[in-house]
CSV table of C-alpha atoms and ligand atoms in Angstrom, one decimal:
chain,number,residue,atom,x,y,z
A,267,MET,CA,0.4,-11.3,-6.1
A,268,LYS,CA,-0.9,-10.7,-2.9
A,269,ASN,CA,0.0,-7.5,-1.4
A,270,PRO,CA,3.6,-8.1,0.1
A,271,PHE,CA,2.8,-6.0,2.9
A,272,SER,CA,-0.4,-7.6,4.3
A,273,GLU,CA,1.4,-9.3,7.1
A,274,PHE,CA,2.6,-6.2,8.2
A,275,TYR,CA,0.7,-5.7,11.3
A,276,HIS,CA,0.1,-3.1,14.1
A,277,VAL,CA,3.4,-2.1,15.8
A,278,PRO,CA,3.3,-1.8,19.4
A,279,ASN,CA,4.6,1.7,20.6
A,280,SER,CA,7.6,1.5,23.2
A,281,LYS,CA,4.6,1.7,26.1
A,282,GLU,CA,2.5,-1.2,24.4
A,283,LEU,CA,5.6,-3.2,23.9
A,284,LEU,CA,6.9,-2.5,27.9
A,285,ASP,CA,3.6,-3.0,29.2
A,286,ILE,CA,3.0,-6.2,27.4
A,287,ALA,CA,6.6,-7.3,28.5
A,288,PHE,CA,6.6,-6.4,32.0
A,289,LYS,CA,3.1,-7.8,32.4
A,290,LYS,CA,4.0,-11.1,31.2
A,291,ALA,CA,7.3,-11.2,33.2
A,292,MET,CA,5.5,-10.2,36.5
A,293,LYS,CA,3.0,-13.3,36.0
A,294,SER,CA,5.8,-15.8,35.1
A,295,SER,CA,6.6,-18.2,37.6
A,296,ALA,CA,10.0,-20.0,38.3
A,297,GLN,CA,10.6,-23.7,39.0
A,298,VAL,CA,11.6,-24.1,42.3
A,299,SER,CA,11.2,-26.6,45.0
A,300,LYS,CA,8.7,-25.4,48.0
A,301,ASN,CA,11.4,-26.1,50.0
A,302,ALA,CA,14.0,-23.9,48.7
A,303,PRO,CA,15.5,-21.5,51.0
A,304,ILE,CA,13.9,-18.2,50.3
A,305,LEU,CA,17.3,-16.7,49.3
A,306,ILE,CA,17.3,-19.3,46.3
A,307,LYS,CA,13.7,-18.6,45.6
A,308,ALA,CA,14.0,-15.1,45.1
A,309,LYS,CA,16.9,-15.4,42.9
A,310,LYS,CA,15.1,-17.8,40.8
A,311,LYS,CA,11.5,-15.5,40.6
A,312,GLU,CA,13.5,-12.6,39.7
A,313,ARG,CA,15.8,-14.4,37.1
A,314,LYS,CA,12.6,-15.7,35.4
A,315,ARG,CA,11.0,-12.1,35.2
A,316,ILE,CA,14.1,-10.8,33.9
A,317,GLN,CA,14.4,-13.3,31.3
A,318,VAL,CA,10.8,-13.4,30.4
A,319,ALA,CA,11.0,-9.6,29.6
A,320,ILE,CA,13.7,-9.7,27.5
A,321,GLU,CA,12.6,-12.4,25.5
A,322,GLU,CA,9.1,-11.0,24.9
A,323,ILE,CA,10.4,-7.8,23.9
A,324,ILE,CA,12.9,-9.5,22.0
A,325,GLN,CA,10.5,-11.9,19.8
A,326,ARG,CA,8.2,-9.0,19.4
A,327,ILE,CA,10.9,-6.8,17.6
A,328,LEU,CA,11.9,-9.9,15.6
A,329,LYS,CA,8.4,-10.4,14.5
A,330,ILE,CA,8.3,-6.7,13.7
A,331,ILE,CA,11.3,-7.0,11.4
A,332,LYS,CA,10.3,-10.4,9.9
A,333,SER,CA,7.1,-9.0,8.8
A,334,VAL,CA,8.2,-6.3,6.6
A,335,PRO,CA,9.3,-7.8,3.0
A,336,MET,CA,12.8,-7.0,1.8
A,337,ILE,CA,11.7,-4.3,-0.5
A,338,ASP,CA,14.9,-4.8,-2.9
A,339,GLU,CA,13.8,-8.6,-3.5
A,340,LEU,CA,10.2,-7.6,-4.5
A,341,PRO,CA,8.3,-7.2,-8.1
A,342,ALA,CA,9.4,-4.3,-9.8
A,343,PHE,CA,6.0,-2.9,-9.7
A,344,TYR,CA,5.8,-3.4,-5.5
A,345,LYS,CA,9.2,-2.2,-5.2
A,346,GLU,CA,8.8,0.8,-6.9
A,347,LEU,CA,5.3,1.5,-5.9
A,348,ALA,CA,6.7,1.0,-2.3
A,349,SER,CA,9.6,3.6,-3.0
A,350,ILE,CA,7.1,6.3,-4.1
A,351,LEU,CA,4.9,6.1,-1.1
A,352,ILE,CA,7.4,5.9,1.6
A,353,ASP,CA,11.4,6.4,1.9
A,354,THR,CA,12.6,3.2,1.4
A,355,GLU,CA,16.2,4.0,3.0
A,356,LYS,CA,14.6,5.3,6.2
A,357,LEU,CA,12.5,2.1,6.3
A,358,LYS,CA,15.6,0.2,6.0
A,359,LEU,CA,17.5,2.4,8.7
A,360,THR,CA,14.7,2.1,10.9
A,361,LEU,CA,14.5,-1.7,11.3
A,362,GLY,CA,18.5,-1.7,11.6
A,363,LYS,CA,18.0,0.5,14.6
A,364,LEU,CA,15.4,-1.8,16.2
A,365,ASN,CA,17.4,-4.7,15.4
A,366,GLY,CA,20.5,-3.0,16.9
A,367,ILE,CA,18.8,-3.1,20.6
A,368,LEU,CA,18.4,-6.7,20.7
A,369,PRO,CA,22.0,-7.5,21.8
A,370,VAL,CA,22.0,-4.7,24.0
A,371,LEU,CA,18.9,-6.3,25.9
A,372,SER,CA,20.7,-9.6,25.9
A,373,LYS,CA,23.7,-7.7,27.6
A,374,ILE,CA,21.5,-6.3,30.2
A,375,GLU,CA,20.2,-10.0,31.0
A,376,ARG,CA,23.7,-11.4,31.4
A,377,GLU,CA,24.8,-8.5,33.7
A,378,HIS,CA,21.4,-8.6,35.9
A,379,PHE,CA,21.8,-12.5,36.1
A,380,LYS,CA,25.5,-12.0,37.3
A,381,ARG,CA,24.4,-9.5,39.9
A,382,LEU,CA,21.8,-11.8,40.9
A,383,SER,CA,23.7,-14.8,41.6
A,384,LYS,CA,25.9,-12.6,44.2
A,385,ILE,CA,22.9,-11.6,46.3
A,386,GLU,CA,22.8,-12.4,49.5
A,387,ASN,CA,19.5,-11.3,51.0
A,388,PRO,CA,16.3,-11.9,49.2
A,389,LYS,CA,15.2,-8.1,48.9
A,390,GLU,CA,18.3,-7.5,46.7
A,391,GLY,CA,16.5,-9.5,44.0
A,392,ASP,CA,13.4,-7.2,43.8
A,393,GLN,CA,16.2,-4.2,43.4
A,394,ILE,CA,18.1,-5.8,40.7
A,395,ARG,CA,14.9,-6.5,38.8
A,396,ARG,CA,13.6,-3.3,38.8
A,397,SER,CA,16.9,-2.1,37.6
A,398,ALA,CA,16.9,-4.3,34.6
A,399,PHE,CA,13.1,-3.1,34.2
A,400,GLY,CA,14.2,0.6,34.4
A,401,ARG,CA,17.3,-0.3,31.8
A,402,ILE,CA,15.3,-2.3,29.6
A,403,SER,CA,12.5,0.6,29.4
A,404,SER,CA,14.9,3.3,28.7
A,405,ILE,CA,16.5,1.4,25.7
A,406,VAL,CA,12.7,0.6,24.4
A,407,GLU,CA,11.6,3.6,24.9
A,408,LYS,CA,14.1,5.6,22.7
A,409,GLN,CA,12.7,3.4,19.9
A,410,ASN,CA,9.3,5.0,20.2
A,411,GLN,CA,9.8,7.1,17.3
A,412,ASN,CA,11.2,4.3,15.0
A,413,LEU,CA,8.2,2.0,16.2
A,414,GLU,CA,5.4,4.8,15.5
A,415,TYR,CA,7.2,5.4,12.1
A,416,LEU,CA,6.7,1.7,11.5
A,417,ASN,CA,2.8,1.8,12.2
A,418,GLN,CA,2.7,5.0,10.4
A,419,ILE,CA,4.0,3.6,7.0
A,420,ARG,CA,2.3,0.4,7.6
A,421,GLY,CA,-0.7,2.1,7.0
A,422,LYS,CA,0.2,3.5,3.6
A,423,LEU,CA,1.7,0.0,2.6
A,424,ARG,CA,-1.2,-1.8,3.4
A,425,GLU,CA,-3.2,0.3,1.1
A,426,ILE,CA,-1.4,-1.5,-2.2
A,427,PRO,CA,-3.8,-3.5,-4.1
A,428,SER,CA,-3.1,-7.2,-4.3
A,429,LEU,CA,-2.6,-7.6,-8.1
A,430,ASP,CA,-2.8,-10.9,-9.8
A,431,TYR,CA,-0.2,-10.9,-12.6
A,432,GLU,CA,-1.9,-13.8,-14.2
A,433,MET,CA,-4.6,-11.9,-14.5
A,434,PRO,CA,-5.3,-9.4,-17.5
A,435,CYS,CA,-5.0,-5.7,-16.3
A,436,ILE,CA,-6.8,-2.3,-17.6
A,437,VAL,CA,-5.5,0.5,-16.4
A,438,PHE,CA,-8.0,3.4,-16.5
A,439,ALA,CA,-6.2,7.0,-17.0
A,440,GLY,CA,-6.6,10.5,-17.6
A,441,TYR,CA,-6.8,14.2,-16.3
A,442,PRO,CA,-8.1,14.3,-12.7
A,443,ASN,CA,-11.9,14.9,-12.1
A,444,VAL,CA,-12.9,13.7,-15.8
A,445,GLY,CA,-14.8,10.6,-14.2
A,446,LYS,CA,-12.0,7.9,-13.9
A,447,SER,CA,-13.5,6.4,-10.5
A,448,SER,CA,-16.8,7.0,-11.6
A,449,LEU,CA,-16.1,4.7,-14.7
A,450,VAL,CA,-14.5,1.5,-12.8
A,451,LYS,CA,-17.0,1.8,-10.1
A,452,ASN,CA,-19.7,1.6,-12.5
A,453,ILE,CA,-18.0,-1.2,-14.7
A,454,SER,CA,-16.5,-3.1,-12.1
A,455,THR,CA,-17.2,-5.0,-8.8
A,456,ASN,CA,-15.5,-2.3,-6.4
A,457,LYS,CA,-18.6,-0.3,-5.2
A,458,LYS,CA,-16.7,1.4,-2.5
A,459,ILE,CA,-14.6,3.6,-4.8
A,460,GLU,CA,-15.0,7.3,-3.4
A,461,VAL,CA,-16.0,9.6,-6.4
A,462,GLN,CA,-16.1,13.5,-5.5
A,463,GLU,CA,-16.6,16.8,-7.5
A,464,TYR,CA,-13.0,18.0,-6.9
A,465,PRO,CA,-10.1,17.0,-8.8
A,466,PHE,CA,-7.0,14.5,-7.2
A,467,THR,CA,-10.1,12.5,-5.2
A,468,THR,CA,-8.0,9.3,-6.1
A,469,LYS,CA,-4.9,9.4,-4.3
A,470,ARG,CA,-3.6,5.8,-4.6
A,471,LEU,CA,-4.4,2.9,-6.9
A,472,ILE,CA,-7.5,1.1,-6.5
A,473,LEU,CA,-8.5,-2.1,-7.6
A,474,GLY,CA,-11.6,-3.5,-9.2
A,475,HIS,CA,-13.0,-6.5,-11.2
A,476,LEU,CA,-14.7,-7.3,-14.2
A,477,GLU,CA,-16.0,-10.7,-14.9
A,478,ILE,CA,-15.9,-12.0,-18.3
A,479,ILE,CA,-17.8,-15.1,-19.6
A,480,ARG,CA,-16.4,-17.0,-22.4
A,481,ARG,CA,-17.5,-19.9,-24.4
A,482,PHE,CA,-15.8,-22.6,-21.9
A,483,ASP,CA,-14.8,-20.6,-18.8
A,484,LYS,CA,-15.0,-17.2,-17.6
A,485,ILE,CA,-12.5,-14.9,-16.5
A,486,LYS,CA,-12.0,-11.8,-14.3
A,487,VAL,CA,-10.2,-8.9,-15.6
A,488,GLN,CA,-8.5,-6.2,-13.4
A,489,CYS,CA,-9.8,-2.7,-13.3
A,490,VAL,CA,-7.5,-0.5,-12.1
A,491,ASP,CA,-8.7,2.9,-10.8
A,492,THR,CA,-5.3,5.5,-11.0
A,493,PRO,CA,-5.3,9.2,-9.5
A,494,GLY,CA,-5.2,12.2,-12.2
A,495,ILE,CA,-2.1,13.1,-14.0
A,496,LEU,CA,-1.3,16.5,-15.3
A,497,ASP,CA,0.5,17.4,-18.5
A,498,ARG,CA,3.5,18.2,-17.3
A,499,PRO,CA,7.4,16.9,-17.2
A,500,MET,CA,8.0,14.0,-15.2
A,501,SER,CA,10.3,15.3,-12.7
A,502,LYS,CA,7.5,18.2,-11.8
A,503,ARG,CA,5.2,15.3,-11.0
A,504,ASN,CA,4.0,14.5,-7.4
A,505,ASN,CA,3.8,11.1,-5.5
A,506,ILE,CA,0.3,10.9,-6.2
A,507,GLU,CA,0.2,11.4,-10.4
A,508,LEU,CA,3.5,9.1,-10.0
A,509,GLN,CA,1.4,5.8,-9.0
A,510,ALA,CA,-0.6,6.5,-11.8
A,511,ILE,CA,2.3,6.4,-14.3
A,512,LEU,CA,3.8,3.5,-12.6
A,513,ALA,CA,0.7,1.6,-13.2
A,514,LEU,CA,0.8,2.5,-16.8
A,515,ARG,CA,4.3,1.6,-17.2
A,516,LEU,CA,4.4,-1.7,-15.1
A,517,ILE,CA,0.9,-3.3,-14.9
A,518,ALA,CA,-1.4,-2.2,-17.9
A,519,ASP,CA,-2.1,-4.6,-20.7
A,520,GLN,CA,-4.9,-2.8,-21.6
A,521,ILE,CA,-5.2,1.6,-21.2
A,522,ILE,CA,-8.5,3.1,-21.1
A,523,PHE,CA,-7.7,7.1,-21.5
A,524,VAL,CA,-10.8,9.1,-20.3
A,525,PHE,CA,-11.3,12.3,-21.4
A,526,ASP,CA,-13.9,15.0,-20.1
A,527,PRO,CA,-14.7,17.1,-23.2
A,528,THR,CA,-16.3,19.9,-21.3
A,529,PRO,CA,-14.8,22.6,-18.8
A,530,SER,CA,-16.6,20.6,-15.5
A,531,CYS,CA,-13.5,18.8,-14.7
A,532,GLY,CA,-11.6,22.4,-14.2
A,533,TYR,CA,-8.8,21.6,-16.9
A,534,ARG,CA,-8.6,22.5,-20.6
A,535,VAL,CA,-9.3,19.8,-23.2
A,536,ASP,CA,-5.7,20.6,-24.9
A,537,SER,CA,-3.7,19.9,-21.8
A,538,GLN,CA,-5.7,16.3,-21.8
A,539,LEU,CA,-4.9,15.8,-25.4
A,540,GLU,CA,-1.1,16.6,-24.7
A,541,LEU,CA,-1.1,13.8,-21.8
A,542,TYR,CA,-3.1,11.6,-24.1
A,543,HIS,CA,-0.2,11.6,-26.8
A,544,GLU,CA,2.2,11.5,-23.7
A,545,ILE,CA,0.8,8.0,-22.9
A,546,HIS,CA,0.1,6.8,-26.0
A,547,ASP,CA,3.8,7.4,-27.1
A,548,GLN,CA,5.5,6.1,-24.0
A,549,PHE,CA,3.3,3.4,-22.7
A,550,THR,CA,1.6,1.5,-25.5
A,551,LYS,CA,4.9,-0.4,-26.2
A,552,GLN,CA,5.0,0.4,-29.9
A,553,GLY,CA,1.1,-1.1,-30.4
A,554,GLU,CA,1.5,-3.8,-28.0
A,555,ILE,CA,-0.7,-2.2,-25.4
A,556,PRO,CA,-4.0,-1.2,-26.7
A,557,ILE,CA,-5.2,2.2,-25.8
A,558,THR,CA,-8.8,2.8,-25.6
A,559,ILE,CA,-10.4,6.3,-25.6
A,560,ILE,CA,-13.6,7.2,-23.5
A,561,LEU,CA,-15.0,10.9,-23.8
A,562,ASN,CA,-16.9,11.1,-20.8
A,563,LYS,CA,-19.6,13.5,-19.3
A,564,LYS,CA,-21.6,12.7,-22.5
A,565,ASP,CA,-24.8,14.4,-20.8
A,566,LEU,CA,-22.7,17.8,-20.2
A,567,ALA,CA,-20.5,17.5,-23.7
A,568,SER,CA,-21.8,19.7,-26.7
A,569,GLN,CA,-21.3,18.3,-30.1
A,570,PRO,CA,-18.6,20.9,-30.9
A,571,GLU,CA,-16.7,19.7,-27.8
A,572,ILE,CA,-17.0,16.4,-28.7
A,573,GLU,CA,-15.9,17.2,-32.8
A,574,TYR,CA,-13.0,19.0,-31.5
A,575,ILE,CA,-11.3,16.0,-29.6
A,576,LYS,CA,-12.6,13.6,-32.7
A,577,LYS,CA,-10.9,16.1,-34.8
A,578,ARG,CA,-7.8,16.6,-33.1
A,579,LEU,CA,-7.1,12.9,-32.8
A,580,THR,CA,-8.8,12.1,-36.5
A,581,LEU,CA,-11.1,9.7,-34.4
A,582,HIS,CA,-13.6,7.6,-36.5
A,583,GLU,CA,-17.6,6.9,-34.9
A,584,THR,CA,-16.2,3.4,-33.9
A,585,ASP,CA,-12.9,4.3,-32.4
A,586,TYR,CA,-13.9,5.9,-29.1
A,587,PHE,CA,-16.8,5.5,-26.6
A,588,LEU,CA,-18.9,8.5,-25.5
A,589,THR,CA,-20.3,7.7,-22.0
A,590,ASN,CA,-22.2,9.1,-19.1
A,591,ALA,CA,-20.7,7.3,-16.0
A,592,ILE,CA,-23.2,8.2,-13.4
A,593,THR,CA,-26.2,6.6,-15.4
A,594,GLY,CA,-24.0,4.3,-17.0
A,595,GLU,CA,-25.2,5.2,-20.8
A,596,ASN,CA,-23.3,3.3,-23.3
A,597,LEU,CA,-21.1,1.4,-20.4
A,598,ASP,CA,-22.5,-1.7,-22.1
A,599,LYS,CA,-20.8,-0.8,-25.4
A,600,VAL,CA,-17.6,-0.7,-23.2
A,601,ILE,CA,-18.1,-3.8,-21.8
A,602,GLU,CA,-19.1,-5.7,-25.0
A,603,PHE,CA,-15.6,-4.3,-26.2
A,604,LEU,CA,-13.8,-5.5,-23.6
A,605,GLU,CA,-15.9,-8.8,-23.8
A,606,MET,CA,-14.7,-9.3,-27.1
A,607,HIS,CA,-11.2,-8.1,-26.8
A,608,TYR,CA,-10.6,-10.8,-23.8
A,609,LYS,CA,-12.7,-13.9,-25.8
A,610,ILE,CA,-10.5,-13.3,-29.0
A,611,LYS,CA,-7.7,-13.7,-26.9
A,612,GLU,CA,-9.4,-17.2,-25.4
B,1613,LIG,N1,-22.0,15.0,-15.5
B,1613,LIG,C1,-21.5,14.2,-15.0
B,1613,LIG,N2,-20.8,13.9,-14.1
B,1613,LIG,C2,-19.8,13.0,-14.4
B,1613,LIG,C3,-19.7,12.0,-15.0
B,1613,LIG,N3,-18.7,11.0,-14.7
B,1613,LIG,C4,-18.4,11.7,-13.7
B,1613,LIG,N4,-19.1,12.7,-13.2
B,1613,LIG,C5,-18.6,13.8,-12.1
B,1613,LIG,O1,-17.2,14.0,-12.3
B,1613,LIG,C6,-16.8,14.2,-10.8
B,1613,LIG,C7,-15.6,13.6,-10.5
B,1613,LIG,O2,-15.9,12.0,-11.1
B,1613,LIG,P1,-14.8,11.2,-10.3
B,1613,LIG,O3,-15.2,10.0,-10.7
B,1613,LIG,O4,-14.4,11.3,-8.8
B,1613,LIG,O5,-13.4,11.7,-11.4
B,1613,LIG,P2,-12.0,11.0,-11.2
B,1613,LIG,O6,-11.4,11.2,-12.7
B,1613,LIG,O7,-12.0,9.9,-10.6
B,1613,LIG,O8,-11.2,12.1,-10.4
B,1613,LIG,P3,-9.9,12.0,-9.5
B,1613,LIG,O9,-9.9,10.8,-8.9
B,1613,LIG,O10,-10.0,13.4,-8.9
B,1613,LIG,O11,-8.6,12.3,-10.6
B,1613,LIG,C8,-17.7,13.9,-9.6
B,1613,LIG,O12,-18.6,14.7,-9.4
B,1613,LIG,C9,-19.0,13.1,-10.6
B,1613,LIG,O13,-19.9,12.9,-10.1
B,1613,LIG,C10,-20.6,12.1,-16.2
B,1613,LIG,O14,-20.6,11.2,-16.9
B,1613,LIG,N5,-21.5,13.2,-16.1
B,1614,LIG,MG1,-10.8,9.1,-9.0
């Protein structure tokens, strides 16, 4: 499914909104016969200006409100991810506040139309329009914080990956800095993934694809790069880690757990093992979701470091992959394994 927030376009701030509306209003022209008296012309002209300005603001605000999907109606993954990334209650409240100014604007329109209908001097028309614009400005300006808030969360929500629920989905998980992003970058089509030597480089879910050619067709498999997770109680995990947990819980149909057997990632292997056990016990749905082990950083890992993990997990030679995510060493074996896995499912 396409990211449900992809239609959530740039939200203008109050100044931009007012500028657009007032400019359009001042350019508008009322339909009035050339020979009409000046007073009638003035009334019609100012009435049109007020109407255009208010209509423009109302339409733009309605467009903003409509561009935000109803969070409660989204599929579980998007709904929960949105709740991790933003305060969804605040979003609802903000949209409610914006919606609340629409009747106020309509009321200003009615009041000023009434005043215009009573003028006896063309100059008064100009004053009444100015007064209407003043009232509109003060109401819209009070919404500036709300408009800016929407624009700010829009940035976060638009980064949510567009998942295809019909397509297989492999979630790469593990401790921070172990090489998850390097692996997904190397294996998948997504070459823009950021890799850095410090932990928590990846702060959100990032999608890449791997194409698998089968006998009669080819399929794309989704590879999801996730932020690192620490071995600690769920309640202590931050919103970055929780995105990875969410991917494991709701979208993975295969998990690749990445270990760094060396101290180079900055975390103990025992902690990584604890995390592995947690993920294995909590997210494999009693074996329905396979979990594959990668021991990465082959170039740095010593034999005893590798043996330690093998012993702790009672791994045989064919139960894990020993890779170098930078040079790509042994990644062909990982791809071959995945190809076999998805070919068998053909
Ligand atoms: N020597 C060596 N370095 C590696 C290998 N794989 C990754 N690295 C390095 O390890 C560091 C972390 O790599 P990333 O791919 O960003 O690790 P990550 O698990 O995505 O990290 P976070 O996003 O912070 O959780 C980078 O400096 C990589 O260049 C490897 O096989 N060998
Ligand atoms: Mg990363």
